[in-house]
Amino acid sequence: MKLFELTRNLMAIPSVSGDEEAVGFFLRDHLESRGWTVELQAVAPGQNNVIAHLNETPRVWLSTHMDTVPPFIAPTEDDERIYGRGSCDAKGIIAAQITAAEHLRSEGIEDIGLLYTVEEERASTGAKIANGHPLAAKCEYLINGEPTDNDLAIGSKGAFRAKIKTKGKAAHSAYPEEGESAIEKLLDILEDLRHTKLPSDEFFGETTVNLATLDGGIALNVIPPMAECGILIRLTTAIEPIRDALETIIRDRGELEIMSYSLPVKMLAVDGFKQKVVRFTTDIPHLPNWGQPLLLGPGSILAAHTKDEFVLKADLEEAVRLYVGLVKQLI
Ligand SMILES: [Zn+2]
């Protein structure tokens, strides 16, 4: 199966996070038919990571995720581009990595493995399970794929997910002095947060905050007894200075509930590749047992997660060359 055809075939199978079973079966069948040893590693009912290799204990692995954000968008194409969900994030990457691996194999290089995870777009549950796989211990280099415009990412920001929650006291809204508004408290906290510069890092850049979701109140004529805001912070430092800054802002007006976080990661710089720091996070913080991480992939993160997601065909072909070159340099 050729590069573009494989990309389209992977994209044609819906695999929004939580629904990756069919695309995993497709990959298993495709790779087994080419002589790879393939294992489906159970993550949850209907969710399996795909772990494939040629020799027994490969030193270099190519990896990315099989899930996509919603909604499914079927693949289409023209002469230059492939459009649709997963084109750049990350099924085009899977196709480019498999094509590169087959190319390396045709030159006698079999010291390679393929790791495709579930749930990267939610909480990297697949990567967390994959981290415990026995083959991880033998892996020296993990080349992860995310859309980096085919540049080698030498750093990626972390992600800190949390809720700021406030409590008030419900009362008839005609008698506000009888109650206490959780929404007004929350708005005060958020206003302070918007005007606070959080600690940042010279290498990784600025720490940014998305006030992502708001929830609160019960009815128009009731003083709201509860409110909460979901936030996602792109982390460039350790977790403690950010947590401390948030707690200083919140004081006794509410509480901070940490949902999950991944730390910023420095990755291997390799001569001859264009390098940069990317602002998004990946599976890499959850795969520490898989050796030294590298990050490179075709397509733009700005096209990922949009309704117009696409990847340039020329970038897919370039990614194959880059993956081949990278593996050869590492081996
Ligand atoms: Zn991705």
Short mmCIF file of C-alpha atoms and ligand atoms in Angstrom, two decimals:
data_model
loop_
_atom_site.label_atom_id
_atom_site.label_comp_id
_atom_site.label_asym_id
_atom_site.label_seq_id
_atom_site.Cartn_x
_atom_site.Cartn_y
_atom_site.Cartn_z
CA MET A 1 0.00 0.00 0.00
CA LYS A 2 1.47 3.33 -1.03
CA LEU A 3 1.91 6.32 1.29
CA PHE A 4 -1.15 8.36 0.25
CA GLU A 5 -3.39 5.30 -0.02
CA LEU A 6 -2.36 4.14 3.44
CA THR A 7 -3.05 7.63 4.82
CA ARG A 8 -6.53 7.66 3.26
CA ASN A 9 -7.33 4.11 4.38
CA LEU A 10 -6.38 4.93 7.98
CA MET A 11 -8.41 8.16 7.85
CA ALA A 12 -11.48 6.35 6.46
CA ILE A 13 -11.77 4.40 9.73
CA PRO A 14 -13.28 6.69 12.41
CA SER A 15 -11.19 6.64 15.60
CA VAL A 16 -12.28 9.48 17.84
CA SER A 17 -10.69 8.94 21.29
CA GLY A 18 -12.34 5.92 22.93
CA ASP A 19 -13.22 4.32 19.58
CA GLU A 20 -9.81 3.16 18.29
CA GLU A 21 -10.43 -0.59 18.09
CA ALA A 22 -11.15 -0.81 14.35
CA VAL A 23 -8.17 1.25 13.27
CA GLY A 24 -5.98 -0.86 15.57
CA PHE A 25 -7.25 -4.05 13.92
CA PHE A 26 -6.56 -2.52 10.50
CA LEU A 27 -2.98 -1.69 11.48
CA ARG A 28 -2.43 -5.14 12.97
CA ASP A 29 -3.69 -6.86 9.81
CA HIS A 30 -1.72 -4.55 7.53
CA LEU A 31 1.55 -5.00 9.43
CA GLU A 32 1.11 -8.75 9.96
CA SER A 33 0.53 -9.21 6.23
CA ARG A 34 3.95 -7.64 5.72
CA GLY A 35 5.63 -9.95 8.21
CA TRP A 36 5.75 -7.74 11.32
CA THR A 37 5.25 -9.25 14.76
CA VAL A 38 2.24 -7.37 16.12
CA GLU A 39 0.81 -7.22 19.61
CA LEU A 40 -2.42 -5.51 20.64
CA GLN A 41 -1.83 -4.20 24.15
CA ALA A 42 -5.15 -3.88 26.01
CA VAL A 43 -5.75 -0.44 27.51
CA ALA A 44 -9.51 -0.62 28.13
CA PRO A 45 -12.42 -2.58 26.62
CA GLY A 46 -12.32 -1.82 22.88
CA GLN A 47 -9.05 0.09 23.14
CA ASN A 48 -5.65 -1.39 22.33
CA ASN A 49 -2.23 0.05 21.64
CA VAL A 50 -0.53 -1.45 18.58
CA ILE A 51 3.05 -2.61 19.19
CA ALA A 52 4.89 -3.99 16.16
CA HIS A 53 8.49 -4.99 15.56
CA LEU A 54 10.79 -6.87 13.19
CA ASN A 55 13.59 -8.17 15.41
CA GLU A 56 13.10 -9.22 19.04
CA THR A 57 14.29 -6.08 20.85
CA PRO A 58 14.43 -3.01 18.61
CA ARG A 59 16.52 -0.05 19.74
CA VAL A 60 14.69 2.61 17.71
CA TRP A 61 10.92 3.03 17.74
CA LEU A 62 8.60 5.24 15.71
CA SER A 63 5.40 6.20 17.46
CA THR A 64 2.32 8.38 17.45
CA HIS A 65 -1.37 8.05 18.35
CA MET A 66 -4.30 6.44 16.51
CA ASP A 67 -7.10 8.51 18.03
CA THR A 68 -8.42 11.80 16.69
CA VAL A 69 -10.43 14.66 18.08
CA PRO A 70 -14.14 14.72 17.10
CA PRO A 71 -15.91 14.94 14.75
CA PHE A 72 -14.94 12.35 12.14
CA ILE A 73 -14.32 14.02 8.77
CA ALA A 74 -13.97 11.60 5.84
CA PRO A 75 -10.84 11.91 3.69
CA THR A 76 -10.78 13.82 0.40
CA GLU A 77 -7.85 14.95 -1.70
CA ASP A 78 -6.61 17.01 -4.60
CA ASP A 79 -3.24 17.01 -6.35
CA GLU A 80 -1.46 18.74 -3.47
CA ARG A 81 -3.27 17.86 -0.27
CA ILE A 82 -5.15 15.21 1.67
CA TYR A 83 -8.00 16.70 3.72
CA GLY A 84 -10.00 15.33 6.64
CA ARG A 85 -9.71 14.21 10.23
CA GLY A 86 -6.37 12.67 11.08
CA SER A 87 -4.68 13.84 7.88
CA CYS A 88 -1.99 15.63 9.85
CA ASP A 89 -2.89 14.56 13.41
CA ALA A 90 -1.84 11.82 13.20
CA LYS A 91 -2.76 9.22 10.55
CA GLY A 92 -0.60 10.76 7.84
CA ILE A 93 2.21 10.41 10.36
CA ILE A 94 1.44 6.71 10.93
CA ALA A 95 1.51 6.15 7.16
CA ALA A 96 4.80 8.06 6.78
CA GLN A 97 6.39 6.10 9.64
CA ILE A 98 5.31 2.72 8.27
CA THR A 99 6.55 3.70 4.80
CA ALA A 100 9.88 4.81 6.31
CA ALA A 101 10.15 1.58 8.33
CA GLU A 102 9.51 -0.53 5.22
CA HIS A 103 12.15 1.47 3.36
CA LEU A 104 14.69 0.91 6.14
CA ARG A 105 13.83 -2.77 6.16
CA SER A 106 14.45 -2.98 2.40
CA GLU A 107 17.98 -1.76 3.17
CA GLY A 108 18.44 -4.45 5.80
CA ILE A 109 17.75 -2.30 8.88
CA GLU A 110 15.42 -4.26 11.15
CA ASP A 111 16.28 -2.70 14.51
CA ILE A 112 12.99 -0.78 14.50
CA GLY A 113 9.61 -0.95 16.18
CA LEU A 114 6.27 0.83 15.79
CA LEU A 115 4.13 2.00 18.72
CA TYR A 116 0.64 3.39 18.10
CA THR A 117 -1.34 4.52 21.14
CA VAL A 118 -4.97 5.25 22.02
CA GLU A 119 -6.39 8.28 23.85
CA GLU A 120 -3.54 10.73 23.26
CA GLU A 121 -6.08 13.47 22.60
CA ARG A 122 -7.65 13.00 26.04
CA ALA A 123 -5.28 11.90 28.81
CA SER A 124 -2.61 9.77 27.07
CA THR A 125 -4.09 6.69 28.77
CA GLY A 126 -2.64 4.50 26.02
CA ALA A 127 0.86 5.90 26.49
CA LYS A 128 0.65 5.44 30.26
CA ILE A 129 -0.10 1.72 29.75
CA ALA A 130 2.51 1.40 26.97
CA ASN A 131 5.12 2.78 29.34
CA GLY A 132 4.94 -0.48 31.29
CA HIS A 133 5.57 -2.69 28.26
CA PRO A 134 8.67 -4.94 28.61
CA LEU A 135 10.07 -3.86 25.20
CA ALA A 136 10.39 -0.28 26.50
CA ALA A 137 13.47 -1.23 28.50
CA LYS A 138 15.33 -2.22 25.31
CA CYS A 139 14.37 0.92 23.39
CA GLU A 140 17.10 3.58 23.12
CA TYR A 141 15.35 6.18 20.95
CA LEU A 142 11.67 6.93 20.59
CA ILE A 143 10.84 9.06 17.54
CA ASN A 144 7.38 10.38 18.27
CA GLY A 145 5.30 11.97 15.52
CA GLU A 146 3.12 15.05 15.87
CA PRO A 147 2.67 17.86 13.33
CA THR A 148 5.89 19.90 13.67
CA ASP A 149 6.07 21.05 10.02
CA ASN A 150 8.78 18.40 9.65
CA ASP A 151 11.07 20.33 12.00
CA LEU A 152 12.78 18.47 14.81
CA ALA A 153 11.15 19.61 18.05
CA ILE A 154 13.79 19.90 20.77
CA GLY A 155 11.30 20.93 23.43
CA SER A 156 7.58 20.71 24.04
CA LYS A 157 5.50 22.48 26.65
CA GLY A 158 3.61 20.53 29.27
CA ALA A 159 -0.11 20.75 29.98
CA PHE A 160 -1.72 21.38 33.35
CA ARG A 161 -5.46 20.72 33.57
CA ALA A 162 -7.37 22.01 36.58
CA LYS A 163 -10.62 23.43 37.87
CA ILE A 164 -11.09 26.51 39.97
CA LYS A 165 -14.19 26.01 42.11
CA THR A 166 -16.06 28.48 44.26
CA LYS A 167 -18.90 28.00 46.72
CA GLY A 168 -21.54 30.53 47.76
CA LYS A 169 -24.87 30.47 49.50
CA ALA A 170 -28.14 30.11 47.63
CA ALA A 171 -30.87 32.68 48.34
CA HIS A 172 -33.86 34.28 46.64
CA SER A 173 -32.33 36.67 44.11
CA ALA A 174 -34.65 39.46 45.29
CA TYR A 175 -32.83 39.29 48.65
CA PRO A 176 -29.14 39.07 47.62
CA GLU A 177 -27.98 40.09 51.07
CA GLU A 178 -29.26 36.70 52.29
CA GLY A 179 -26.92 34.81 49.97
CA GLU A 180 -23.41 34.78 48.58
CA SER A 181 -22.70 34.52 44.86
CA ALA A 182 -20.24 31.81 43.84
CA ILE A 183 -20.17 33.25 40.31
CA GLU A 184 -19.10 36.71 41.47
CA LYS A 185 -16.33 35.14 43.56
CA LEU A 186 -15.20 33.09 40.59
CA LEU A 187 -15.20 36.14 38.29
CA ASP A 188 -12.98 38.00 40.77
CA ILE A 189 -10.51 35.13 40.84
CA LEU A 190 -10.48 34.84 37.04
CA GLU A 191 -9.96 38.56 36.67
CA ASP A 192 -6.93 38.36 38.97
CA LEU A 193 -5.63 35.34 37.05
CA ARG A 194 -5.95 37.21 33.75
CA HIS A 195 -3.75 39.98 35.09
CA THR A 196 -1.09 37.77 36.67
CA LYS A 197 2.03 36.80 34.77
CA LEU A 198 2.76 33.18 35.64
CA PRO A 199 6.37 31.95 35.93
CA SER A 200 7.87 31.02 32.55
CA ASP A 201 11.12 29.57 31.22
CA GLU A 202 13.78 30.88 28.87
CA PHE A 203 14.06 27.65 26.86
CA PHE A 204 10.40 26.64 26.74
CA GLY A 205 8.93 30.16 26.51
CA GLU A 206 5.82 31.67 28.00
CA THR A 207 3.34 29.89 30.27
CA THR A 208 -0.12 30.53 28.80
CA VAL A 209 -3.58 30.01 30.30
CA ASN A 210 -6.83 29.07 28.60
CA LEU A 211 -9.92 29.79 30.70
CA ALA A 212 -11.64 26.99 28.84
CA THR A 213 -15.00 26.17 30.41
CA LEU A 214 -17.40 27.95 32.76
CA ASP A 215 -20.17 26.42 34.76
CA GLY A 216 -22.29 27.61 37.65
CA GLY A 217 -25.59 28.73 39.08
CA ILE A 218 -28.93 26.95 39.10
CA ALA A 219 -31.68 29.39 38.06
CA LEU A 220 -32.17 33.04 37.11
CA ASN A 221 -33.88 33.85 40.41
CA VAL A 222 -31.39 32.12 42.71
CA ILE A 223 -28.10 33.52 44.00
CA PRO A 224 -25.63 30.96 42.59
CA PRO A 225 -24.30 28.58 45.28
CA MET A 226 -21.54 27.06 43.10
CA ALA A 227 -19.40 27.88 40.09
CA GLU A 228 -16.33 26.49 38.41
CA CYS A 229 -13.92 27.26 35.60
CA GLY A 230 -11.91 24.61 33.74
CA ILE A 231 -8.43 25.80 32.82
CA LEU A 232 -5.61 24.41 30.70
CA ILE A 233 -2.18 25.90 31.26
CA ARG A 234 0.64 25.32 28.74
CA LEU A 235 3.38 24.56 31.20
CA THR A 236 6.99 25.69 30.78
CA THR A 237 8.18 25.15 34.36
CA ALA A 238 7.82 22.56 37.08
CA ILE A 239 4.33 22.15 38.48
CA GLU A 240 5.00 23.69 41.93
CA PRO A 241 5.52 27.38 41.00
CA ILE A 242 2.34 27.34 38.91
CA ARG A 243 0.29 25.60 41.59
CA ASP A 244 1.63 28.03 44.18
CA ALA A 245 0.82 31.03 41.96
CA LEU A 246 -2.73 29.78 41.43
CA GLU A 247 -3.24 29.18 45.14
CA THR A 248 -1.94 32.67 45.91
CA ILE A 249 -4.45 34.12 43.46
CA ILE A 250 -7.37 32.03 44.70
CA ARG A 251 -6.59 32.53 48.42
CA ASP A 252 -9.60 31.55 50.54
CA ARG A 253 -12.08 32.53 47.84
CA GLY A 254 -12.23 29.08 46.23
CA GLU A 255 -10.28 25.91 45.65
CA LEU A 256 -7.98 24.47 43.04
CA GLU A 257 -8.66 20.94 41.80
CA ILE A 258 -5.79 19.51 39.77
CA MET A 259 -7.12 17.10 37.12
CA SER A 260 -3.92 16.01 35.39
CA TYR A 261 -0.63 17.38 34.17
CA SER A 262 2.34 16.60 31.97
CA LEU A 263 5.66 18.37 32.34
CA PRO A 264 7.60 20.17 29.62
CA VAL A 265 10.12 17.89 27.93
CA LYS A 266 13.51 18.50 26.32
CA MET A 267 14.19 16.22 23.39
CA LEU A 268 17.26 15.09 21.52
CA ALA A 269 18.76 17.58 19.09
CA VAL A 270 20.28 15.97 15.99
CA ASP A 271 22.65 17.75 13.60
CA GLY A 272 21.31 18.54 10.16
CA PHE A 273 17.69 18.99 11.21
CA LYS A 274 15.84 22.27 11.62
CA GLN A 275 15.01 22.63 15.32
CA LYS A 276 12.35 24.36 17.39
CA VAL A 277 10.32 24.31 20.62
CA VAL A 278 6.65 23.44 20.20
CA ARG A 279 3.88 24.70 22.45
CA PHE A 280 1.72 21.58 22.54
CA THR A 281 2.17 18.41 24.58
CA THR A 282 2.42 14.84 23.31
CA ASP A 283 2.51 11.25 24.55
CA ILE A 284 6.22 11.66 25.31
CA PRO A 285 5.95 12.77 28.99
CA HIS A 286 4.03 9.54 29.63
CA LEU A 287 6.62 7.28 27.93
CA PRO A 288 9.75 7.88 30.05
CA ASN A 289 10.73 4.19 29.92
CA TRP A 290 11.04 4.30 26.11
CA GLY A 291 14.50 5.81 25.88
CA GLN A 292 15.56 9.19 24.59
CA PRO A 293 12.62 10.99 22.94
CA LEU A 294 12.65 12.83 19.62
CA LEU A 295 9.70 14.57 17.98
CA LEU A 296 9.09 15.20 14.30
CA GLY A 297 6.13 14.97 11.94
CA PRO A 298 4.59 16.37 8.76
CA GLY A 299 1.80 18.94 8.77
CA SER A 300 1.00 21.98 10.87
CA ILE A 301 -0.37 21.93 14.41
CA LEU A 302 -2.44 24.95 13.32
CA ALA A 303 -4.38 22.72 10.90
CA ALA A 304 -4.81 19.96 13.49
CA HIS A 305 -8.14 19.82 15.36
CA THR A 306 -9.81 22.14 12.79
CA LYS A 307 -12.60 21.36 10.36
CA ASP A 308 -10.17 22.11 7.52
CA GLU A 309 -7.46 19.71 8.72
CA PHE A 310 -5.11 18.76 5.87
CA VAL A 311 -1.60 17.63 5.11
CA LEU A 312 0.50 18.43 2.05
CA LYS A 313 1.38 15.31 0.09
CA ALA A 314 4.87 16.70 -0.42
CA ASP A 315 5.24 16.99 3.37
CA LEU A 316 4.25 13.34 3.84
CA GLU A 317 6.92 12.31 1.33
CA GLU A 318 9.46 14.57 3.01
CA ALA A 319 8.59 13.05 6.40
CA VAL A 320 9.39 9.57 5.07
CA ARG A 321 12.85 10.81 4.01
CA LEU A 322 13.38 12.51 7.36
CA TYR A 323 12.34 9.48 9.42
CA VAL A 324 14.63 7.26 7.35
CA GLY A 325 17.53 9.70 7.82
CA LEU A 326 16.87 10.09 11.52
CA VAL A 327 16.77 6.34 12.21
CA LYS A 328 19.98 5.79 10.23
CA GLN A 329 21.72 8.56 12.16
CA LEU A 330 20.59 7.12 15.52
CA ILE A 331 21.55 3.56 14.64
ZN ZN B 1 -1.61 14.54 17.77
#
